[in-house]
Amino acid sequence: MKNKLHYLNKEALQAFLSYTLLFILLSYLIISKKYLQLVVPRLVPFLVFMIFILCLFMVDSFKNLFRKKYKYNCQKYAPLFAVFFLLMFLSNHDLSILQYPNLIAPKRPISQNIGKVTPLPSKTLTVDEEAKKTILEAMKIPAAPTNKIAVKQPKSTEETVKEVPKAPALAVVSNKSLDDFIFDDEIIEQIPIKQEANNANLEPIILNSNNFYNELIKITNKIDDYQGQTLIIEGYILRDKTLFSTGDFYLARMAMTCCIADIMPFGLVCFAHGKYDYPDGTWIHAEGKITKTTFFNMPQAGLKLEKVKVIEPIEGYIYP
Amino acid sequence: MKKHIPTYVVTGFLSTGKTSYINSLLKNSSQKTLAIQFEQGVQSIAANTPNVQTVSFDIHNPKDFTAITQKIQTLIANNSFEKIFIEFNGMSDFKNLESIIFDSKLSNFLTIKEVVYISTTDFVLNMLKHIGPSQFSQIYNADKAKIWQNEANKTLIPAAKKSLRLINPKIKFSNGFYFKLLSLLNFSSLSLFLIIFTLLVWAKIIPATAHVIKILSIIAGVCLEAFPFLLLGAFFSAILQKYISIQQIENLLKSNPIKASLIAILQGIIVPICDCGIINVFRALIIRKVPLPIAILYLLATPFMNPFVMLSTYYAFSGNIAIVATRIGLALLCAGIVSLTFINYSDNPLLKNSSFTLELENNTLYSRNIDSNSRYYNVINYTQNEFLNMSKYVIIGATISALFQVYLWPILVNYSFVQIPIFAITTGFVFAFILSLCATADAMIASSLINQLSFKGVFSFMLLGPVFDLKNFLLLRKVCTYEFIIRLALTIIITITAVIYLTSLAANFVGVTL
């Protein structure tokens, strides 16, 4: 044994250690779904590829463990150890603080439910499902199978929808100052009433973590078909003083496109009509009617709030 | 326990004066010494010195080491040598010496104290780059170098030292200084610092404030995201190097420039390598003698042809197909223009020693496999090296952009840069460069910046980011010469600016305000 140790290749040992540790940690992150705190699910195949290659590396470095060399380059593996320790630390740490805009958690609790952060990130997906169930129970609608999106397509109505001229594709921003774009409640009132009445009878659209992004995009793209339909949405309040003067706000969730470096709030405008004066960052369950508005000349979906309830923050991001 | 005999190894190319060096050391020595020669030089070691025993071997057939080690072992057992000199073969890889000593019982009898590399200025400056990796392995493993000096070559010594340091940054010169501190200030030390910092935060010695957590998770997130693509790129370029011959690539890419360009552009849809992995493939392409404009076209077009990039752009701008089309169209236009400007570029864009150090690193990874000719082993080794080399730059890029995002971004993002278009474009460039976002994510950020940067700024952000940012720059720096990188960066920036201005002019002409 002593003889063997004499031959130990320090560099191969470091390599073997770093590959093995990363291999175990990555597998753990994927199995426990904790990777969702840092990167999007789309990357899983690539992470599995990395695990596979790390396996090959492990075998290779193990084979060389007892082949002594004159010179070792041991700094080479420092980045791998650094990433290992970082991931170790972060996977054991509560990262929910990053889900709030501008690093601010809700400052003062409105009710006792607020500000309490559920500690387990692995609950990510279940919390939402539970929330959805309670909503459905409250509304006495039979719960749809969990994996299916509980959304019904709006029926095509005979009513001719008033064509709103679409903004030219690239006409995004001109040199006007921001004050010209302040939202006005009058903009909304151009909905054909019959259409709205028709849509009001449709089943409500319920947004959860899985369909939040796609549904909102769908609604925005075909806003004319959705006007007046009920939307149930959960998110936090995000105010922008330069855009909304009348106490309106964004109801948003943090969206992650690729990794934690690019998270940003994503949501829709809620017209509060002066009510619901919750502070920024409050998580609410909101119910309202979809309405049409414009944002820098692009048609956008808005929500006329009808029912609002303060809820516990939802763990996890939405992944476009 | 047996006493280990101190052993001194002298390496260097043929007829660079290894034997003279050993003789000069032996001249006044009274210790009983064994001198092992692994080649037949012009000069013989210490022919007239009584307490020196000389033995020489031929190591041209590398399978034959057992006979050599046994002979040396019996010599050592029968005599009580106090010192051993090894004059190593100038044409042989250093790993052969390691095999002789470490893979046999010899390592129980002797310890290598020092490895000296002997050379002349003429050899280092003129011949080194034409000799295979064996010389590089000898230089890499040397502790000390001796360059013969005379009146004629005095002025060339610094240049020769510089070339040797490129291969072995820690080499000491018998005539010169070496600061140990310098070796601490390298790119790996940031990783070490990060480890310590993380552990301190973990131990709650440094408070885990929101900023600290955000910085750490951005670094971890970017690395977790970039590493698989880095590996994919390294793996892909390893396959390219080891499985596809120069001939095959020539047939595919050199016959018809238009066909070659189309392949360079369109392969991105099939092989969606992210921007971190592309640089490895770029280097492999250049080494495989692909024409430079084609390689550059590949480098600049692939990030935009990635289906994920197109999709994320589509989503980021609320399903606005026109913006996706404009982005891809302008990107390909820029890529085409930039690559056209390189048609007459005659310098080699790669660092002089790039392909050699690559070979060297493949040889000097911890392993010394006997089956080192197998392709599988080569691919694994190559991938490992590329991955390890590049990973530290990813960490540096991630750290800088994390600091920028946490401390400067909240301040900058509240300003409106729209008023002066050129200012908006410049800001777009700066943001894109420092943030170093993945190509699949930058559209999201860009769409949120439209208030501050206007169309021009947003497009400068989206066109530069995927092809040239901090992370890419650090990776390119490792592979290419500074002249090439600066030339490339300037061309890209000027082209993008011009293209954006022309597009907005054209749009104005058609009647769309941008």
GROMACS .gro file of N, CA, C and O in nm, chain A residues 6-7 9 12 15 19 26 38 42-43 46-47 49-50 53 56-57 60-61 64 67-71 73 75-79 82-83 85-86 89-90 93 95 98 103 169-172 213 221 257-262 264 296, chain B residues 98 102 104 107 112 115 140-143 168 186 188 191 195 201-202 211 213-214 216-218 220 224-225 227-229 231-232 315 318 320 322 365-369 380 384-385 388 395 405 440-441 444 448 450-451 513-514:
model
  436
    6HIS      N    1   0.318   0.585  -0.297
    6HIS     CA    2   0.436   0.652  -0.348
    6HIS      C    3   0.419   0.687  -0.496
    6HIS      O    4   0.472   0.786  -0.544
    7TYR      N    5   0.339   0.606  -0.564
    7TYR     CA    6   0.319   0.628  -0.706
    7TYR      C    7   0.200   0.718  -0.737
    7TYR      O    8   0.169   0.741  -0.852
    9ASN      N    9  -0.053   0.970  -0.844
    9ASN     CA   10  -0.047   1.083  -0.935
    9ASN      C   11  -0.140   1.192  -0.883
    9ASN      O   12  -0.262   1.180  -0.889
   12ALA      N   13  -0.395   1.339  -1.130
   12ALA     CA   14  -0.505   1.248  -1.163
   12ALA      C   15  -0.601   1.239  -1.046
   12ALA      O   16  -0.722   1.228  -1.064
   15ALA      N   17  -0.812   1.540  -1.054
   15ALA     CA   18  -0.906   1.529  -1.165
   15ALA      C   19  -1.018   1.435  -1.126
   15ALA      O   20  -1.136   1.468  -1.141
   19TYR      N   21  -1.407   1.555  -1.095
   19TYR     CA   22  -1.508   1.498  -1.185
   19TYR      C   23  -1.615   1.424  -1.105
   19TYR      O   24  -1.734   1.436  -1.131
   26LEU      N   25  -2.424   1.708  -0.983
   26LEU     CA   26  -2.514   1.735  -1.096
   26LEU      C   27  -2.629   1.635  -1.099
   26LEU      O   28  -2.745   1.673  -1.121
   38LEU      N   29  -3.149   2.756  -1.082
   38LEU     CA   30  -3.037   2.822  -1.149
   38LEU      C   31  -3.047   2.822  -1.301
   38LEU      O   32  -3.008   2.918  -1.366
   42ARG      N   33  -3.500   2.329  -2.007
   42ARG     CA   34  -3.454   2.301  -2.142
   42ARG      C   35  -3.310   2.251  -2.144
   42ARG      O   36  -3.267   2.181  -2.236
   43LEU      N   37  -3.233   2.287  -2.042
   43LEU     CA   38  -3.090   2.250  -2.042
   43LEU      C   39  -3.065   2.108  -1.993
   43LEU      O   40  -2.952   2.062  -2.000
   46PHE      N   41  -2.862   1.869  -2.201
   46PHE     CA   42  -2.721   1.908  -2.208
   46PHE      C   43  -2.649   1.874  -2.078
   46PHE      O   44  -2.533   1.833  -2.078
   47LEU      N   45  -2.720   1.891  -1.966
   47LEU     CA   46  -2.660   1.854  -1.838
   47LEU      C   47  -2.638   1.703  -1.830
   47LEU      O   48  -2.536   1.657  -1.777
   49PHE      N   49  -2.581   1.514  -2.086
   49PHE     CA   50  -2.463   1.493  -2.171
   49PHE      C   51  -2.336   1.520  -2.091
   49PHE      O   52  -2.239   1.445  -2.097
   50MET      N   53  -2.338   1.628  -2.013
   50MET     CA   54  -2.221   1.664  -1.933
   50MET      C   55  -2.191   1.554  -1.832
   50MET      O   56  -2.076   1.515  -1.812
   53ILE      N   57  -2.026   1.268  -2.010
   53ILE     CA   58  -1.884   1.294  -2.041
   53ILE      C   59  -1.801   1.291  -1.914
   53ILE      O   60  -1.688   1.239  -1.912
   56LEU      N   61  -1.694   0.948  -1.842
   56LEU     CA   62  -1.578   0.904  -1.922
   56LEU      C   63  -1.450   0.961  -1.862
   56LEU      O   64  -1.349   0.892  -1.851
   57PHE      N   65  -1.456   1.088  -1.823
   57PHE     CA   66  -1.339   1.152  -1.764
   57PHE      C   67  -1.298   1.081  -1.635
   57PHE      O   68  -1.180   1.062  -1.606
   60ASP      N   69  -1.118   0.767  -1.708
   60ASP     CA   70  -0.985   0.799  -1.760
   60ASP      C   71  -0.891   0.841  -1.648
   60ASP      O   72  -0.778   0.793  -1.640
   61SER      N   73  -0.939   0.930  -1.559
   61SER     CA   74  -0.850   0.977  -1.454
   61SER      C   75  -0.824   0.866  -1.353
   61SER      O   76  -0.716   0.857  -1.296
   64ASN      N   77  -0.539   0.648  -1.443
   64ASN     CA   78  -0.406   0.708  -1.431
   64ASN      C   79  -0.368   0.742  -1.288
   64ASN      O   80  -0.268   0.809  -1.264
   67ARG      N   81  -0.015   0.634  -1.196
   67ARG     CA   82   0.093   0.656  -1.291
   67ARG      C   83   0.161   0.786  -1.254
   67ARG      O   84   0.112   0.894  -1.285
   68LYS      N   85   0.274   0.774  -1.186
   68LYS     CA   86   0.340   0.893  -1.135
   68LYS      C   87   0.397   0.976  -1.249
   68LYS      O   88   0.435   0.923  -1.353
   69LYS      N   89   0.401   1.107  -1.226
   69LYS     CA   90   0.464   1.197  -1.323
   69LYS      C   91   0.562   1.288  -1.253
   69LYS      O   92   0.560   1.301  -1.131
   70TYR      N   93   0.647   1.352  -1.330
   70TYR     CA   94   0.744   1.442  -1.267
   70TYR      C   95   0.678   1.571  -1.226
   70TYR      O   96   0.700   1.625  -1.120
   71LYS      N   97   0.594   1.623  -1.314
   71LYS     CA   98   0.539   1.756  -1.290
   71LYS      C   99   0.387   1.751  -1.290
   71LYS      O  100   0.327   1.687  -1.376
   73ASN      N  101   0.023   1.974  -1.283
   73ASN     CA  102  -0.043   2.104  -1.296
   73ASN      C  103  -0.174   2.095  -1.221
   73ASN      O  104  -0.274   2.050  -1.272
   75GLN      N  105  -0.343   2.345  -1.062
   75GLN     CA  106  -0.435   2.458  -1.063
   75GLN      C  107  -0.546   2.441  -1.165
   75GLN      O  108  -0.649   2.504  -1.159
   76LYS      N  109  -0.519   2.352  -1.259
   76LYS     CA  110  -0.613   2.329  -1.369
   76LYS      C  111  -0.753   2.299  -1.321
   76LYS      O  112  -0.850   2.332  -1.386
   77TYR      N  113  -0.762   2.232  -1.208
   77TYR     CA  114  -0.893   2.181  -1.166
   77TYR      C  115  -0.965   2.277  -1.072
   77TYR      O  116  -1.077   2.250  -1.030
   78ALA      N  117  -0.899   2.389  -1.041
   78ALA     CA  118  -0.961   2.486  -0.948
   78ALA      C  119  -1.100   2.533  -0.995
   78ALA      O  120  -1.191   2.539  -0.913
   79PRO      N  121  -1.120   2.563  -1.125
   79PRO     CA  122  -1.253   2.607  -1.167
   79PRO      C  123  -1.362   2.504  -1.136
   79PRO      O  124  -1.471   2.539  -1.094
   82ALA      N  125  -1.434   2.514  -0.777
   82ALA     CA  126  -1.507   2.638  -0.745
   82ALA      C  127  -1.654   2.621  -0.778
   82ALA      O  128  -1.742   2.654  -0.696
   83VAL      N  129  -1.682   2.567  -0.897
   83VAL     CA  130  -1.823   2.547  -0.936
   83VAL      C  131  -1.890   2.448  -0.842
   83VAL      O  132  -2.005   2.466  -0.801
   85PHE      N  133  -1.822   2.387  -0.522
   85PHE     CA  134  -1.855   2.450  -0.393
   85PHE      C  135  -1.969   2.549  -0.406
   85PHE      O  136  -2.057   2.557  -0.320
   86LEU      N  137  -1.966   2.627  -0.514
   86LEU     CA  138  -2.075   2.723  -0.537
   86LEU      C  139  -2.209   2.653  -0.543
   86LEU      O  140  -2.305   2.693  -0.476
   89PHE      N  141  -2.315   2.509  -0.210
   89PHE     CA  142  -2.364   2.613  -0.120
   89PHE      C  143  -2.504   2.658  -0.162
   89PHE      O  144  -2.597   2.664  -0.081
   90LEU      N  145  -2.519   2.686  -0.292
   90LEU     CA  146  -2.647   2.743  -0.337
   90LEU      C  147  -2.760   2.642  -0.329
   90LEU      O  148  -2.874   2.678  -0.304
   93HIS      N  149  -2.904   2.659   0.002
   93HIS     CA  150  -2.938   2.792   0.050
   93HIS      C  151  -3.071   2.835  -0.009
   93HIS      O  152  -3.106   2.796  -0.121
   95LEU      N  153  -3.289   3.047  -0.207
   95LEU     CA  154  -3.265   3.147  -0.312
   95LEU      C  155  -3.389   3.227  -0.346
   95LEU      O  156  -3.391   3.302  -0.442
   98LEU      N  157  -3.415   3.594  -0.468
   98LEU     CA  158  -3.388   3.642  -0.603
   98LEU      C  159  -3.515   3.655  -0.686
   98LEU      O  160  -3.513   3.715  -0.793
  103LEU      N  161  -3.431   4.289  -0.597
  103LEU     CA  162  -3.380   4.233  -0.473
  103LEU      C  163  -3.457   4.278  -0.349
  103LEU      O  164  -3.407   4.272  -0.239
  169ALA      N  165  -4.451   4.658  -3.778
  169ALA     CA  166  -4.369   4.563  -3.704
  169ALA      C  167  -4.255   4.626  -3.627
  169ALA      O  168  -4.229   4.591  -3.513
  170LEU      N  169  -4.186   4.716  -3.689
  170LEU     CA  170  -4.064   4.764  -3.625
  170LEU      C  171  -4.082   4.899  -3.557
  170LEU      O  172  -3.989   4.952  -3.499
  171ALA      N  173  -4.204   4.950  -3.568
  171ALA     CA  174  -4.224   5.082  -3.508
  171ALA      C  175  -4.235   5.066  -3.359
  171ALA      O  176  -4.342   5.050  -3.304
  172VAL      N  177  -4.128   5.062  -3.292
  172VAL     CA  178  -4.131   5.030  -3.150
  172VAL      C  179  -4.128   5.155  -3.065
  172VAL      O  180  -4.217   5.183  -2.987
  213TYR      N  181  -4.649   3.167  -1.911
  213TYR     CA  182  -4.586   3.241  -2.020
  213TYR      C  183  -4.659   3.221  -2.152
  213TYR      O  184  -4.698   3.317  -2.219
  221ASN      N  185  -5.123   3.788  -2.841
  221ASN     CA  186  -5.125   3.781  -2.987
  221ASN      C  187  -5.265   3.787  -3.044
  221ASN      O  188  -5.286   3.838  -3.153
  257THR      N  189  -3.507   3.273  -1.877
  257THR     CA  190  -3.498   3.229  -2.015
  257THR      C  191  -3.390   3.124  -2.033
  257THR      O  192  -3.402   3.033  -2.113
  258CYS      N  193  -3.282   3.141  -1.961
  258CYS     CA  194  -3.168   3.053  -1.982
  258CYS      C  195  -3.107   3.015  -1.848
  258CYS      O  196  -3.093   2.901  -1.814
  259CYS      N  197  -3.069   3.117  -1.772
  259CYS     CA  198  -3.015   3.088  -1.640
  259CYS      C  199  -3.046   3.206  -1.549
  259CYS      O  200  -3.106   3.304  -1.591
  260ILE      N  201  -3.001   3.196  -1.427
  260ILE     CA  202  -3.036   3.294  -1.325
  260ILE      C  203  -2.988   3.435  -1.362
  260ILE      O  204  -3.038   3.534  -1.312
  261ALA      N  205  -2.889   3.444  -1.453
  261ALA     CA  206  -2.836   3.576  -1.489
  261ALA      C  207  -2.936   3.657  -1.570
  261ALA      O  208  -2.922   3.778  -1.581
  262ASP      N  209  -3.038   3.591  -1.627
  262ASP     CA  210  -3.128   3.668  -1.713
  262ASP      C  211  -3.272   3.668  -1.661
  262ASP      O  212  -3.364   3.686  -1.739
  264MET      N  213  -3.610   3.799  -1.523
  264MET     CA  214  -3.675   3.928  -1.527
  264MET      C  215  -3.825   3.910  -1.510
  264MET      O  216  -3.880   3.805  -1.543
  296PHE      N  217  -4.643   5.109  -2.601
  296PHE     CA  218  -4.554   5.155  -2.708
  296PHE      C  219  -4.608   5.115  -2.845
  296PHE      O  220  -4.538   5.053  -2.927
  418GLU      N  221   0.966   0.941  -1.805
  418GLU     CA  222   0.878   0.913  -1.691
  418GLU      C  223   0.842   0.765  -1.686
  418GLU      O  224   0.838   0.706  -1.579
  422PHE      N  225   0.936   0.606  -1.351
  422PHE     CA  226   0.825   0.591  -1.257
  422PHE      C  227   0.748   0.461  -1.274
  422PHE      O  228   0.682   0.416  -1.182
  424SER      N  229   0.874   0.177  -1.326
  424SER     CA  230   0.956   0.062  -1.290
  424SER      C  231   0.997   0.076  -1.144
  424SER      O  232   0.961   0.170  -1.076
  427SER      N  233   1.215   0.398  -0.945
  427SER     CA  234   1.175   0.512  -0.864
  427SER      C  235   1.194   0.484  -0.715
  427SER      O  236   1.184   0.575  -0.633
  432ILE      N  237   1.424   1.238  -0.884
  432ILE     CA  238   1.466   1.346  -0.974
  432ILE      C  239   1.469   1.476  -0.896
  432ILE      O  240   1.369   1.517  -0.837
  435VAL      N  241   1.527   1.915  -1.344
  435VAL     CA  242   1.532   1.891  -1.487
  435VAL      C  243   1.577   2.020  -1.554
  435VAL      O  244   1.519   2.126  -1.531
  460TYR      N  245   0.829   2.189  -2.116
  460TYR     CA  246   0.722   2.198  -2.016
  460TYR      C  247   0.763   2.136  -1.884
  460TYR      O  248   0.730   2.186  -1.777
  461ASN      N  249   0.837   2.027  -1.891
  461ASN     CA  250   0.873   1.956  -1.769
  461ASN      C  251   1.000   2.008  -1.703
  461ASN      O  252   1.037   1.960  -1.596
  462ALA      N  253   1.068   2.103  -1.768
  462ALA     CA  254   1.195   2.151  -1.712
  462ALA      C  255   1.171   2.247  -1.597
  462ALA      O  256   1.073   2.321  -1.595
  463ASP      N  257   1.259   2.242  -1.497
  463ASP     CA  258   1.255   2.340  -1.390
  463ASP      C  259   1.338   2.461  -1.427
  463ASP      O  260   1.309   2.573  -1.390
  488ASN      N  261   0.635   2.713  -2.096
  488ASN     CA  262   0.642   2.681  -1.954
  488ASN      C  263   0.658   2.811  -1.876
  488ASN      O  264   0.768   2.861  -1.858
  506ASN      N  265  -0.248   3.426  -1.151
  506ASN     CA  266  -0.296   3.379  -1.281
  506ASN      C  267  -0.446   3.358  -1.274
  506ASN      O  268  -0.511   3.389  -1.174
  508SER      N  269  -0.627   3.100  -1.255
  508SER     CA  270  -0.685   2.999  -1.167
  508SER      C  271  -0.708   3.054  -1.027
  508SER      O  272  -0.790   3.003  -0.952
  511SER      N  273  -1.053   3.132  -0.923
  511SER     CA  274  -1.131   3.016  -0.880
  511SER      C  275  -1.104   2.983  -0.735
  511SER      O  276  -1.195   2.954  -0.658
  515ILE      N  277  -1.365   2.982  -0.424
  515ILE     CA  278  -1.387   2.871  -0.332
  515ILE      C  279  -1.384   2.922  -0.189
  515ILE      O  280  -1.474   2.897  -0.108
  521VAL      N  281  -1.888   3.244   0.311
  521VAL     CA  282  -2.030   3.278   0.317
  521VAL      C  283  -2.108   3.163   0.379
  521VAL      O  284  -2.197   3.183   0.461
  522TRP      N  285  -2.066   3.042   0.342
  522TRP     CA  286  -2.133   2.924   0.393
  522TRP      C  287  -2.118   2.916   0.545
  522TRP      O  288  -2.212   2.884   0.618
  531HIS      N  289  -2.720   4.076  -0.223
  531HIS     CA  290  -2.621   4.100  -0.328
  531HIS      C  291  -2.524   3.984  -0.340
  531HIS      O  292  -2.494   3.938  -0.451
  533ILE      N  293  -2.563   3.674  -0.247
  533ILE     CA  294  -2.631   3.555  -0.301
  533ILE      C  295  -2.654   3.572  -0.449
  533ILE      O  296  -2.635   3.479  -0.528
  534LYS      N  297  -2.692   3.692  -0.489
  534LYS     CA  298  -2.720   3.713  -0.631
  534LYS      C  299  -2.592   3.694  -0.713
  534LYS      O  300  -2.594   3.629  -0.817
  536LEU      N  301  -2.321   3.522  -0.636
  536LEU     CA  302  -2.280   3.382  -0.638
  536LEU      C  303  -2.371   3.299  -0.727
  536LEU      O  304  -2.325   3.213  -0.803
  537SER      N  305  -2.502   3.328  -0.721
  537SER     CA  306  -2.588   3.241  -0.803
  537SER      C  307  -2.577   3.276  -0.950
  537SER      O  308  -2.595   3.188  -1.033
  538ILE      N  309  -2.546   3.401  -0.983
  538ILE     CA  310  -2.524   3.430  -1.125
  538ILE      C  311  -2.401   3.355  -1.175
  538ILE      O  312  -2.403   3.292  -1.282
  540ALA      N  313  -2.272   3.079  -1.055
  540ALA     CA  314  -2.303   2.936  -1.061
  540ALA      C  315  -2.396   2.907  -1.178
  540ALA      O  316  -2.376   2.810  -1.251
  544LEU      N  317  -2.309   2.667  -1.481
  544LEU     CA  318  -2.391   2.547  -1.500
  544LEU      C  319  -2.448   2.544  -1.640
  544LEU      O  320  -2.467   2.438  -1.700
  545GLU      N  321  -2.475   2.663  -1.693
  545GLU     CA  322  -2.533   2.671  -1.825
  545GLU      C  323  -2.425   2.658  -1.932
  545GLU      O  324  -2.445   2.597  -2.037
  547PHE      N  325  -2.103   2.524  -1.904
  547PHE     CA  326  -2.017   2.406  -1.903
  547PHE      C  327  -2.063   2.296  -2.000
  547PHE      O  328  -1.981   2.242  -2.074
  548PRO      N  329  -2.193   2.262  -2.000
  548PRO     CA  330  -2.233   2.158  -2.095
  548PRO      C  331  -2.202   2.198  -2.240
  548PRO      O  332  -2.157   2.114  -2.318
  549PHE      N  333  -2.221   2.326  -2.272
  549PHE     CA  334  -2.194   2.369  -2.409
  549PHE      C  335  -2.045   2.374  -2.438
  549PHE      O  336  -2.001   2.346  -2.548
  551LEU      N  337  -1.832   2.172  -2.303
  551LEU     CA  338  -1.798   2.031  -2.325
  551LEU      C  339  -1.840   1.985  -2.463
  551LEU      O  340  -1.766   1.917  -2.533
  552LEU      N  341  -1.960   2.027  -2.502
  552LEU     CA  342  -2.012   1.988  -2.633
  552LEU      C  343  -1.919   2.041  -2.742
  552LEU      O  344  -1.883   1.969  -2.835
  635TYR      N  345  -4.023   3.475  -2.879
  635TYR     CA  346  -4.102   3.492  -2.757
  635TYR      C  347  -4.076   3.626  -2.691
  635TYR      O  348  -4.167   3.691  -2.641
  638SER      N  349  -4.280   3.921  -2.803
  638SER     CA  350  -4.422   3.886  -2.808
  638SER      C  351  -4.464   3.833  -2.944
  638SER      O  352  -4.563   3.876  -3.001
  640ASN      N  353  -4.329   3.862  -3.239
  640ASN     CA  354  -4.312   3.950  -3.354
  640ASN      C  355  -4.212   3.889  -3.452
  640ASN      O  356  -4.091   3.899  -3.436
  642ALA      N  357  -4.132   3.972  -3.745
  642ALA     CA  358  -4.048   4.068  -3.819
  642ALA      C  359  -3.918   4.094  -3.745
  642ALA      O  360  -3.811   4.106  -3.807
  685LEU      N  361  -0.119   1.598  -1.993
  685LEU     CA  362  -0.226   1.576  -1.897
  685LEU      C  363  -0.177   1.463  -1.807
  685LEU      O  364  -0.088   1.389  -1.844
  686TYR      N  365  -0.238   1.456  -1.687
  686TYR     CA  366  -0.186   1.363  -1.586
  686TYR      C  367  -0.156   1.224  -1.638
  686TYR      O  368  -0.087   1.148  -1.576
  687SER      N  369  -0.208   1.189  -1.755
  687SER     CA  370  -0.198   1.050  -1.796
  687SER      C  371  -0.073   1.024  -1.878
  687SER      O  372  -0.012   1.113  -1.934
  688ARG      N  373  -0.038   0.897  -1.883
  688ARG     CA  374   0.072   0.856  -1.968
  688ARG      C  375   0.032   0.721  -2.025
  688ARG      O  376   0.090   0.620  -1.996
  689ASN      N  377  -0.075   0.724  -2.099
  689ASN     CA  378  -0.131   0.597  -2.143
  689ASN      C  379  -0.043   0.530  -2.247
  689ASN      O  380   0.016   0.596  -2.332
  700ILE      N  381  -1.095   1.178  -2.577
  700ILE     CA  382  -1.125   1.206  -2.436
  700ILE      C  383  -1.024   1.304  -2.378
  700ILE      O  384  -1.058   1.401  -2.311
  704GLN      N  385  -1.102   1.684  -2.252
  704GLN     CA  386  -1.071   1.723  -2.115
  704GLN      C  387  -0.987   1.850  -2.109
  704GLN      O  388  -1.014   1.941  -2.033
  705ASN      N  389  -0.883   1.851  -2.194
  705ASN     CA  390  -0.793   1.966  -2.194
  705ASN      C  391  -0.863   2.093  -2.235
  705ASN      O  392  -0.847   2.197  -2.171
  708LEU      N  393  -1.098   2.205  -1.957
  708LEU     CA  394  -1.030   2.261  -1.840
  708LEU      C  395  -0.970   2.397  -1.872
  708LEU      O  396  -0.974   2.489  -1.791
  715ILE      N  397  -1.553   3.128  -1.584
  715ILE     CA  398  -1.575   3.175  -1.446
  715ILE      C  399  -1.540   3.323  -1.434
  715ILE      O  400  -1.614   3.400  -1.371
  725GLN      N  401  -2.382   4.334  -1.324
  725GLN     CA  402  -2.528   4.325  -1.319
  725GLN      C  403  -2.582   4.367  -1.183
  725GLN      O  404  -2.687   4.430  -1.173
  760THR      N  405  -2.910   3.257  -2.627
  760THR     CA  406  -3.051   3.223  -2.619
  760THR      C  407  -3.126   3.311  -2.521
  760THR      O  408  -3.247   3.310  -2.516
  761ALA      N  409  -3.053   3.387  -2.440
  761ALA     CA  410  -3.120   3.465  -2.336
  761ALA      C  411  -3.120   3.613  -2.364
  761ALA      O  412  -3.197   3.688  -2.304
  764MET      N  413  -3.441   3.833  -2.449
  764MET     CA  414  -3.528   3.866  -2.336
  764MET      C  415  -3.488   3.998  -2.271
  764MET      O  416  -3.570   4.085  -2.246
  768SER      N  417  -3.650   4.406  -2.282
  768SER     CA  418  -3.681   4.488  -2.166
  768SER      C  419  -3.605   4.620  -2.170
  768SER      O  420  -3.632   4.710  -2.092
  770ILE      N  421  -3.586   4.812  -2.436
  770ILE     CA  422  -3.627   4.891  -2.552
  770ILE      C  423  -3.663   5.035  -2.514
  770ILE      O  424  -3.643   5.127  -2.591
  771ASN      N  425  -3.710   5.055  -2.390
  771ASN     CA  426  -3.739   5.193  -2.347
  771ASN      C  427  -3.612   5.276  -2.340
  771ASN      O  428  -3.612   5.394  -2.371
  833THR      N  429  -4.107   5.426  -3.891
  833THR     CA  430  -4.016   5.497  -3.801
  833THR      C  431  -3.947   5.398  -3.710
  833THR      O  432  -4.012   5.313  -3.652
  834LEU      N  433  -3.817   5.412  -3.698
  834LEU     CA  434  -3.743   5.324  -3.610
  834LEU      C  435  -3.682   5.405  -3.497
  834LEU      O  436  -3.630   5.511  -3.520
   0.00000   0.00000   0.00000
